């Protein structure tokens, strides 16, 4: 049933388990008809191992990021190369399909396989019909330059994972026939049989006893079967439902191609109740290849942990910003299946001096170098009257660069703080490469560090450095949910309108830093209206806090940023030694889901949280909610 002069394709892929490229089949116009032409390609090598170490599979949601624009350009090139008769509209509208699902009455989902250089090896395009609860697999294709890598099989397995996540009835797709009465070319028939054999391994079989494979015109060759993969669930295919599904495929996917009388004829051929699948012809195994219901790699939260945080350890009684904070959270993250840990990358100090005054950055670096291990410097003289002249001695200069008396500078403060910035930038860079959620699990924290001062246990503002880094690609929203006001990013971005800063915190009448965080601090100049403070009373219930989150989410949605940075303060929880609120684990999950519902690439940077007994559980509650908000099933 070669239905579409402009595109009607067959699915082309690499066999799972290391098969070589199957032959590409291109539909080319001949007078008023459409026919298939066999192009060169390798046959599968059964003895070859799948090489999955050289590529990753990820989902493309839109063309907003430069990396995604570049990816879609490569996908378009593969489409045109593999299917020369495809229409320009079909190719050019791909990004629009991804961004505007309601426009087409189905949701397009695109997975690509690329290497670490961003070179696309293959892709899978599927259409999700939520009203009928099925997936139609449109294309699985590889680049001509790819052979013997198992990429096509890996893509098909990723499609099956997504189908299981969406809890659909199954996957429907078209596959060229293995019947010599329908395929006259012996070589092409051989390829078709190998392809159907591949799908049988997964328990996918053509629908039997119908005329779905009827060509549109008598001259058409190779009309495709409609194949169904039940994902190992063996669902009952009720005739009336399948007829609705076939109607949706023929009318929505092939709009204007199949005449109404043709569709009616195909539908009337569905007589079995329930609809039957063809018996296996090639595979005798009783148990088909299964895909576990798990979180695919491309949906896992990227986790970057400051591997040098524990060198900054102030061993003084009552000092709550201690290394065990990170260890407790990391333990929970690493034992869950929700995260994918990656190593920290090194970034230039210029990313810090982009948001902090160079003189302050160099001071912190120099004074740290001059201190002995275990020695700490606390500021005790502050330049209230005369800020023009700096003391010559580095020790006395501490009060010029610190806003309080409980943020010590020691031999490792600069190294640990610089590494925290590296972690935030590493995580931000993963968002630039297409990931949706990344978590910089760092200490020391950073949101109290202003342009030229440190304080509140904070030295460099890691989240602000990441926001500035991401702002070159689009607008950034920063949502600070720490118990204390995010004075650092407020100071740094106060006159900018490309970074929206929102802070929900205890009122400065009782909460650190006391001198900022008021509602009338709304920005200055170009930044007027782009700084929002939501100070709250000393004692609140979770309902009031969640209402604030709702208002913040609405403001972020109106701002319409390309990226969201959440400054995660777990000190809003019940029992925290520096907080007074009553937020519990279940509330964190609700908060996370509300934020995730924005469906924006999101970077989470760890800030406060000092009740070490509950840190891990509260963090996991937040991330479970955030994940479900971004990936609703």
XYZ file of C-alpha atoms in Angstrom:
633
model
C 0.000 0.000 0.000
C 2.407 2.655 -1.225
C 0.276 5.508 -0.034
C 2.316 8.644 -0.183
C 4.120 9.854 -3.255
C 6.163 12.312 -1.259
C 7.344 10.134 1.575
C 5.919 6.677 1.774
C 8.785 4.938 3.351
C 9.720 1.667 4.845
C 11.370 1.439 8.207
C 15.141 1.169 7.811
C 17.338 0.248 10.741
C 20.259 -1.752 12.092
C 19.459 -5.100 13.609
C 19.642 -5.249 17.366
C 22.508 -7.307 18.676
C 24.960 -5.936 16.174
C 23.467 -6.349 12.750
C 24.819 -4.369 9.841
C 22.730 -1.897 7.945
C 19.767 -3.340 6.121
C 19.197 -2.116 2.610
C 17.560 1.287 2.373
C 14.288 1.361 0.477
C 13.335 4.611 -1.160
C 9.971 5.458 -2.625
C 10.321 7.253 -5.929
C 7.614 8.632 -8.231
C 7.001 6.939 -11.576
C 4.313 8.661 -13.615
C 1.325 8.715 -11.267
C 2.434 5.706 -9.293
C 4.947 5.069 -6.560
C 7.482 2.280 -6.606
C 10.343 1.036 -4.453
C 13.956 1.032 -5.527
C 16.490 -1.097 -3.732
C 19.663 0.710 -2.772
C 22.936 -0.824 -1.729
C 23.476 -1.893 1.858
C 25.012 -4.624 3.969
C 23.207 -7.662 5.218
C 23.139 -8.292 8.957
C 26.091 -10.112 10.409
C 24.731 -12.486 13.018
C 28.112 -12.934 14.663
C 28.842 -9.279 15.232
C 28.661 -7.712 18.682
C 26.687 -4.548 19.306
C 28.964 -1.585 19.961
C 26.915 0.733 22.166
C 29.898 2.420 23.793
C 30.300 4.871 20.942
C 26.868 6.484 21.031
C 24.130 7.656 23.328
C 20.384 7.860 22.772
C 18.484 10.950 23.843
C 15.162 12.598 23.202
C 14.830 15.878 21.296
C 11.972 18.034 22.593
C 12.312 21.157 20.454
C 14.759 23.246 18.447
C 15.384 25.912 21.101
C 18.902 24.827 22.083
C 21.661 25.204 19.470
C 22.603 21.565 20.008
C 19.046 20.514 19.155
C 18.918 22.742 16.088
C 22.130 21.128 14.881
C 20.713 17.682 15.645
C 17.485 18.338 13.731
C 19.513 19.554 10.759
C 21.330 16.217 10.736
C 18.089 14.264 11.124
C 16.666 16.181 8.150
C 19.760 15.298 6.132
C 19.346 11.588 6.941
C 15.680 11.739 5.972
C 16.485 13.322 2.620
C 19.376 10.958 2.042
C 17.504 7.786 2.944
C 14.151 8.822 1.511
C 14.822 11.115 -1.481
C 11.161 11.440 -2.387
C 10.191 12.859 0.999
C 8.550 16.268 0.716
C 10.244 19.436 1.922
C 7.197 20.112 4.083
C 7.521 16.760 5.839
C 11.130 17.537 6.717
C 10.772 21.224 7.563
C 7.753 20.651 9.809
C 9.552 18.180 12.074
C 10.424 20.802 14.719
C 6.859 22.085 14.658
C 5.552 18.555 15.211
C 7.728 18.284 18.308
C 6.600 21.626 19.748
C 2.907 21.690 18.774
C 1.422 18.208 19.259
C -2.216 19.327 19.425
C -1.931 20.844 15.975
C -1.527 17.397 14.414
C -3.764 15.363 16.772
C -0.837 13.245 17.881
C 2.364 13.882 19.792
C 5.610 13.337 17.918
C 8.532 11.961 19.903
C 12.037 11.984 18.457
C 14.964 9.926 19.723
C 18.405 10.355 18.234
C 21.571 8.378 18.573
C 24.623 10.593 18.524
C 28.221 10.438 19.641
C 29.996 12.733 22.067
C 30.787 15.114 19.214
C 27.088 15.534 18.483
C 27.186 13.580 15.220
C 23.848 11.872 14.643
C 24.119 8.168 13.839
C 20.410 7.432 13.589
C 16.994 8.371 14.858
C 13.541 7.049 15.677
C 10.403 9.109 15.164
C 7.203 7.916 16.771
C 3.734 9.377 17.126
C 1.798 8.998 20.355
C -2.000 8.991 20.037
C -3.117 9.552 23.651
C -6.818 9.489 22.803
C -6.508 5.896 21.583
C -3.536 4.965 23.766
C -1.152 3.640 21.135
C 2.134 4.527 19.471
C 2.741 4.566 15.742
C 6.396 4.130 14.852
C 7.010 6.353 11.859
C 10.726 6.006 11.144
C 13.756 4.191 12.459
C 16.691 5.141 10.303
C 20.462 5.322 10.449
C 22.975 7.417 8.619
C 24.656 5.882 5.580
C 27.984 6.289 7.355
C 26.880 3.935 10.122
C 27.315 0.212 9.822
C 27.730 -2.704 12.183
C 27.040 -0.798 15.395
C 23.632 -2.072 16.548
C 22.277 1.463 16.637
C 18.956 0.671 14.968
C 18.245 -2.100 17.442
C 19.171 0.151 20.364
C 16.822 2.819 19.037
C 13.978 0.333 18.726
C 14.523 -0.820 22.300
C 14.435 2.815 23.450
C 11.105 3.198 21.631
C 9.793 0.173 23.509
C 10.982 1.652 26.820
C 9.083 4.842 26.047
C 5.976 2.884 25.117
C 6.096 1.045 28.430
C 6.530 4.344 30.271
C 3.483 5.775 28.496
C 1.511 2.604 29.348
C 0.136 2.315 25.837
C -1.609 -0.690 24.325
C 1.415 -1.279 22.121
C 3.350 -0.117 19.074
C 1.926 -0.205 15.554
C 4.108 0.274 12.490
C 4.333 -0.689 8.851
C 6.821 -3.202 7.497
C 7.313 -4.392 3.940
C 5.917 -7.839 3.095
C 7.703 -11.183 3.028
C 5.111 -12.702 0.685
C 6.440 -13.272 -2.881
C 2.954 -12.464 -4.183
C 3.337 -8.956 -2.754
C 7.060 -8.428 -3.355
C 8.343 -9.364 -6.816
C 12.009 -8.495 -6.284
C 13.874 -11.533 -4.826
C 16.607 -9.442 -3.227
C 14.111 -7.067 -1.684
C 12.039 -10.008 -0.488
C 15.113 -11.317 1.308
C 15.560 -7.993 3.079
C 11.902 -7.864 4.076
C 12.105 -11.316 5.598
C 15.168 -10.416 7.626
C 13.442 -7.309 8.889
C 10.335 -9.186 9.981
C 12.534 -11.801 11.586
C 14.142 -9.046 13.633
C 10.761 -7.839 14.875
C 9.642 -11.367 15.723
C 12.435 -11.440 18.302
C 10.462 -8.789 20.180
C 7.117 -10.521 19.783
C 5.986 -8.112 17.046
C 3.928 -9.682 14.227
C 1.845 -8.508 11.268
C -1.896 -8.274 11.804
C -3.510 -11.241 10.085
C -6.641 -11.805 8.007
C -7.132 -8.228 6.793
C -6.523 -6.303 3.571
C -4.418 -3.595 5.205
C -1.629 -4.488 2.766
C -3.783 -3.587 -0.229
C -1.968 -1.227 -2.652
C -3.584 2.076 -3.505
C -3.252 1.285 -7.222
C -2.789 -2.046 -9.023
C 0.715 -1.075 -10.171
C 2.036 -0.548 -6.661
C 4.495 -3.109 -5.362
C 5.453 -3.945 -1.781
C 2.365 -2.803 0.120
C 3.276 -2.859 3.811
C 1.896 -5.012 6.564
C 0.592 -3.383 9.715
C 2.728 -4.837 12.507
C 1.880 -4.835 16.203
C 4.284 -5.081 19.153
C 2.394 -5.773 22.381
C 5.494 -5.058 24.496
C 5.376 -8.537 25.991
C 1.965 -7.895 27.572
C -0.079 -9.924 25.041
C -3.068 -7.562 25.102
C -6.389 -8.528 23.570
C -6.859 -6.531 20.364
C -10.551 -5.798 20.249
C -11.744 -5.275 16.711
C -13.578 -1.992 17.256
C -10.567 -0.417 18.956
C -8.137 -1.594 16.268
C -10.425 -0.177 13.586
C -10.302 3.191 15.345
C -6.518 2.939 15.472
C -6.274 2.076 11.772
C -8.589 4.969 10.971
C -6.375 7.335 12.979
C -3.256 6.151 11.147
C -4.771 6.418 7.677
C -6.615 9.684 8.243
C -4.195 11.601 10.474
C -0.823 10.335 9.351
C -1.773 10.014 5.687
C -4.173 12.931 5.570
C -5.375 13.489 2.002
C -3.557 10.444 0.633
C -5.990 7.599 1.243
C -9.470 8.085 -0.304
C -12.465 7.472 1.987
C -13.611 4.448 -0.007
C -10.135 2.926 0.319
C -10.167 3.426 4.098
C -13.660 1.946 4.316
C -12.546 -1.123 2.348
C -9.573 -1.683 4.650
C -11.695 -1.270 7.770
C -14.385 -3.646 6.555
C -11.759 -6.390 6.222
C -11.262 -6.483 10.008
C -13.645 -9.325 10.852
C -11.870 -11.295 13.606
C -12.860 -10.612 17.198
C -10.382 -10.249 18.693
C -8.007 -9.204 15.911
C -5.368 -11.875 15.268
C -1.636 -11.642 14.711
C 0.312 -13.801 12.310
C 1.997 -16.851 13.810
C 5.814 -16.805 14.090
C 7.629 -17.803 10.914
C 11.253 -17.200 11.825
C 11.768 -17.333 15.587
C 11.108 -20.485 17.598
C 12.055 -18.978 20.962
C 9.207 -19.097 23.450
C 10.273 -15.926 25.234
C 10.732 -12.812 23.081
C 13.198 -10.049 23.929
C 11.811 -8.051 26.827
C 12.440 -4.507 27.939
C 12.408 -3.863 31.668
C 10.218 -1.096 33.037
C 12.957 1.219 34.240
C 14.141 4.785 33.801
C 16.003 5.157 30.476
C 19.421 6.798 30.602
C 18.242 9.907 28.764
C 15.552 10.490 31.405
C 17.803 10.125 34.423
C 18.824 13.173 36.421
C 22.419 14.137 35.760
C 24.227 14.181 39.109
C 27.425 16.165 39.690
C 28.923 15.931 43.179
C 31.618 18.253 44.499
C 34.412 15.759 44.997
C 36.452 18.322 46.962
C 33.768 19.590 49.312
C 35.031 17.697 52.357
C 38.428 19.422 52.387
C 36.514 22.494 53.570
C 35.693 21.332 57.075
C 35.352 23.846 59.900
C 35.696 21.746 63.039
C 34.152 24.165 65.467
C 31.308 23.459 67.822
C 27.967 24.607 66.465
C 29.154 24.983 62.876
C 26.328 23.301 60.932
C 27.685 23.541 57.368
C 29.490 20.197 57.575
C 30.589 17.543 55.015
C 28.095 14.950 56.261
C 25.333 17.060 54.668
C 26.476 16.104 51.188
C 27.285 12.514 52.090
C 23.754 11.901 53.370
C 22.141 13.276 50.223
C 24.638 11.560 47.900
C 23.996 8.203 49.569
C 20.285 8.447 48.797
C 20.871 9.622 45.232
C 23.437 6.975 44.364
C 21.331 4.093 45.675
C 18.290 5.145 43.629
C 17.741 4.521 39.942
C 16.799 8.145 39.329
C 20.289 9.595 38.817
C 23.203 9.299 36.407
C 26.437 10.485 37.971
C 29.041 12.214 35.801
C 32.504 13.579 36.674
C 33.194 17.243 37.355
C 34.775 19.278 34.562
C 37.264 22.068 35.102
C 36.196 25.572 34.077
C 38.203 28.752 33.854
C 38.137 31.241 36.717
C 36.691 33.741 34.227
C 33.269 32.172 34.823
C 33.562 33.325 38.438
C 34.881 36.794 37.641
C 31.960 37.172 35.221
C 29.653 37.425 38.265
C 32.042 38.410 41.080
C 34.515 41.300 41.181
C 37.954 40.030 40.205
C 39.524 41.753 43.231
C 37.270 39.766 45.584
C 37.943 36.468 43.765
C 41.699 37.029 43.834
C 41.587 37.958 47.502
C 39.854 34.729 48.451
C 42.337 32.742 46.378
C 45.376 34.541 47.843
C 44.332 34.491 51.493
C 43.485 30.764 51.255
C 46.978 30.072 49.957
C 48.564 31.879 52.885
C 46.668 30.013 55.590
C 47.820 26.816 57.219
C 45.695 23.683 57.380
C 43.198 23.954 60.199
C 43.650 27.718 60.484
C 40.607 29.940 59.940
C 40.176 33.667 59.537
C 36.997 35.325 60.809
C 36.323 38.959 59.950
C 35.961 41.199 62.985
C 36.560 44.690 61.580
C 34.113 46.048 59.012
C 34.698 49.187 56.869
C 31.440 51.005 57.624
C 32.917 54.523 57.462
C 35.686 54.231 54.898
C 35.494 51.686 52.090
C 37.988 53.400 49.824
C 41.162 51.964 51.333
C 41.911 48.288 51.805
C 44.048 47.103 54.734
C 47.433 45.855 53.591
C 47.263 42.713 55.696
C 45.077 39.983 54.141
C 43.764 38.934 57.534
C 42.369 42.377 58.333
C 40.951 42.667 54.830
C 38.461 39.846 55.520
C 35.866 42.279 56.856
C 35.932 44.170 53.575
C 34.795 41.074 51.661
C 32.552 39.274 54.175
C 29.143 40.362 55.463
C 29.115 38.402 58.745
C 31.305 36.953 61.467
C 30.564 33.252 61.003
C 31.844 32.554 57.495
C 35.489 31.647 58.043
C 38.147 31.665 55.357
C 40.575 28.770 55.578
C 43.230 27.080 53.465
C 40.696 25.140 51.409
C 37.839 27.631 51.096
C 38.835 28.812 47.617
C 39.458 25.288 46.283
C 36.144 23.925 47.576
C 34.156 26.975 46.417
C 35.803 26.965 42.988
C 35.009 23.273 42.637
C 31.372 23.940 43.568
C 31.195 26.424 40.696
C 32.765 23.832 38.393
C 30.023 21.375 39.425
C 27.237 23.846 38.689
C 28.780 24.689 35.311
C 29.248 20.994 34.510
C 25.574 20.378 35.232
C 24.549 23.474 33.248
C 26.621 22.271 30.315
C 24.683 18.997 30.318
C 21.466 20.985 29.887
C 23.094 22.692 26.905
C 23.742 19.233 25.480
C 20.091 18.247 25.718
C 19.507 16.795 29.189
C 16.351 17.950 30.965
C 17.328 17.779 34.656
C 20.736 18.162 36.284
C 21.700 18.368 39.943
C 24.833 20.033 41.315
C 25.213 18.528 44.783
C 27.691 20.977 46.257
C 29.042 22.594 49.341
C 29.951 25.168 50.327
C 26.624 26.728 49.322
C 26.588 29.942 47.311
C 23.372 31.946 47.276
C 24.523 34.505 49.883
C 27.657 35.385 47.882
C 27.152 38.791 46.263
C 29.229 40.400 43.542
C 32.022 41.462 45.892
C 31.265 39.753 49.216
C 30.914 36.333 50.800
C 28.813 35.352 53.809
C 26.293 32.885 55.181
C 28.739 29.969 54.636
C 28.869 31.020 50.943
C 31.972 32.115 49.015
C 31.151 31.983 45.300
C 27.605 31.977 43.919
C 27.611 28.710 41.975
C 23.999 29.045 40.799
C 24.600 32.593 39.558
C 27.669 31.439 37.630
C 25.514 28.752 35.981
C 22.760 31.292 35.238
C 25.212 33.635 33.526
C 26.671 30.667 31.612
C 23.225 29.597 30.374
C 22.025 33.127 29.614
C 24.043 33.213 26.405
C 21.529 30.693 25.022
C 18.307 32.243 26.307
C 16.500 33.688 29.291
C 17.051 32.085 32.700
C 14.760 31.961 35.740
C 16.213 31.381 39.209
C 13.895 30.089 41.931
C 15.437 30.118 45.403
C 13.516 27.958 47.888
C 16.067 28.127 50.694
C 14.828 29.307 54.097
C 17.037 32.398 53.765
C 16.902 35.156 51.195
C 18.950 34.670 48.034
C 20.692 38.022 48.347
C 23.600 36.869 46.203
C 21.823 36.423 42.904
C 19.623 39.430 43.676
C 22.729 41.609 43.903
C 24.396 40.064 40.842
C 21.400 40.266 38.475
C 19.575 43.257 39.958
C 19.954 45.365 36.796
C 19.430 42.597 34.238
C 16.205 41.551 32.538
C 17.435 38.297 30.998
C 17.617 36.570 34.387
C 14.486 36.476 36.552
C 15.304 36.014 40.243
C 12.618 34.804 42.661
C 13.259 34.074 46.324
C 10.807 32.525 48.809
C 12.263 32.966 52.291
C 11.761 33.897 55.908
C 11.073 37.606 56.367
C 14.274 39.605 56.955
C 12.782 40.928 60.197
C 13.854 37.632 61.776
C 15.866 35.755 59.144
C 19.396 36.082 57.798
C 20.708 38.190 56.080
C 18.283 40.668 57.704
C 19.078 43.614 55.412
C 17.669 42.273 52.129
C 14.747 40.208 50.905
C 11.976 42.780 51.195
C 9.099 42.858 48.727
C 9.946 46.356 47.471
C 13.318 45.162 46.128
C 12.172 44.635 42.555
C 15.209 45.405 40.419
C 16.772 48.493 38.950
C 17.052 49.996 35.489
C 16.634 47.303 32.861
C 16.116 44.855 35.706
C 13.090 46.619 37.176
C 10.406 43.998 37.818
C 12.758 41.058 37.307
C 13.615 40.533 40.981
C 10.788 39.103 43.090
C 10.939 38.493 46.831
C 8.293 36.513 48.707
C 9.101 36.898 52.416
C 7.026 34.683 54.721
C 6.218 34.701 58.456
C 8.328 32.870 61.005
C 5.756 30.137 61.489
C 3.791 28.812 58.501
C 2.127 25.603 57.421
C 2.892 23.735 54.223
C -0.269 25.022 52.537
C 0.922 28.637 52.607
C 4.337 27.645 51.297
C 2.864 25.620 48.449
C 0.660 28.577 47.533
C 3.833 30.649 47.202
C 5.368 27.991 44.971
C 2.256 28.128 42.797
C 2.571 31.912 42.412
C 6.268 31.610 41.641
C 5.599 28.946 39.005
C 3.019 31.217 37.365
C 5.514 34.109 37.250
C 8.181 31.863 35.748
C 5.727 30.588 33.155
C 4.913 34.156 32.089
C 8.631 34.955 31.852
C 8.981 31.944 29.508
C 12.664 31.159 30.122
C 14.807 28.694 28.220
C 16.274 27.381 31.497
C 15.266 27.152 35.140
C 17.677 27.058 38.064
C 16.300 25.894 41.402
C 18.364 26.801 44.452
C 17.388 23.906 46.704
C 17.420 24.798 50.380
C 16.349 21.860 52.511
C 16.447 24.058 55.604
C 12.740 24.792 55.065
C 12.049 21.334 56.505
C 10.615 20.530 59.891
C 13.292 20.289 62.564
C 16.062 22.103 60.715
C 18.354 23.846 63.257
C 18.339 27.142 61.324
C 14.683 27.167 60.206
C 11.219 27.423 61.759
C 8.928 25.944 59.110
C 7.087 22.630 58.916
C 7.782 21.297 55.419
C 7.953 17.469 55.352
C 9.026 14.884 52.787
C 5.578 14.615 51.184
C 5.495 18.402 50.776
C 8.882 18.336 49.040
C 7.474 15.903 46.497
C 4.503 18.207 45.819
C 6.836 21.207 45.513
C 9.088 19.341 43.097
C 6.201 18.231 40.912
C 4.796 21.758 40.724
C 8.161 23.109 39.607
C 8.657 20.238 37.169
C 5.294 20.941 35.562
C 6.894 24.000 33.948
C 8.623 21.488 31.650
C 11.761 23.612 31.311
C 15.333 22.255 31.286
C 16.102 22.489 34.993
C 19.317 22.773 36.967
C 19.107 22.199 40.711
C 21.937 23.590 42.859
C 22.190 22.513 46.468
C 22.105 25.313 49.036
C 21.148 24.975 52.708
C 19.739 22.122 54.782
C 21.277 21.125 58.093
C 19.067 18.475 59.673
C 21.303 15.611 58.590
C 18.860 12.920 59.731
C 16.296 13.864 57.083
C 18.341 15.527 54.337
C 18.486 12.480 52.086
C 14.785 11.630 52.352
C 13.719 15.237 51.776
C 16.009 15.604 48.777
C 14.663 12.385 47.249
C 11.104 13.565 47.826
C 11.848 16.760 45.917
C 13.539 14.986 43.013
C 10.851 12.341 42.675
C 8.300 15.117 42.367
C 10.456 17.138 39.973
C 11.007 14.090 37.745
C 7.307 13.241 37.625
C 6.509 16.869 36.873
C 8.814 16.937 33.866
C 8.062 13.365 32.756
C 4.364 12.824 33.507
C 3.182 9.384 32.451
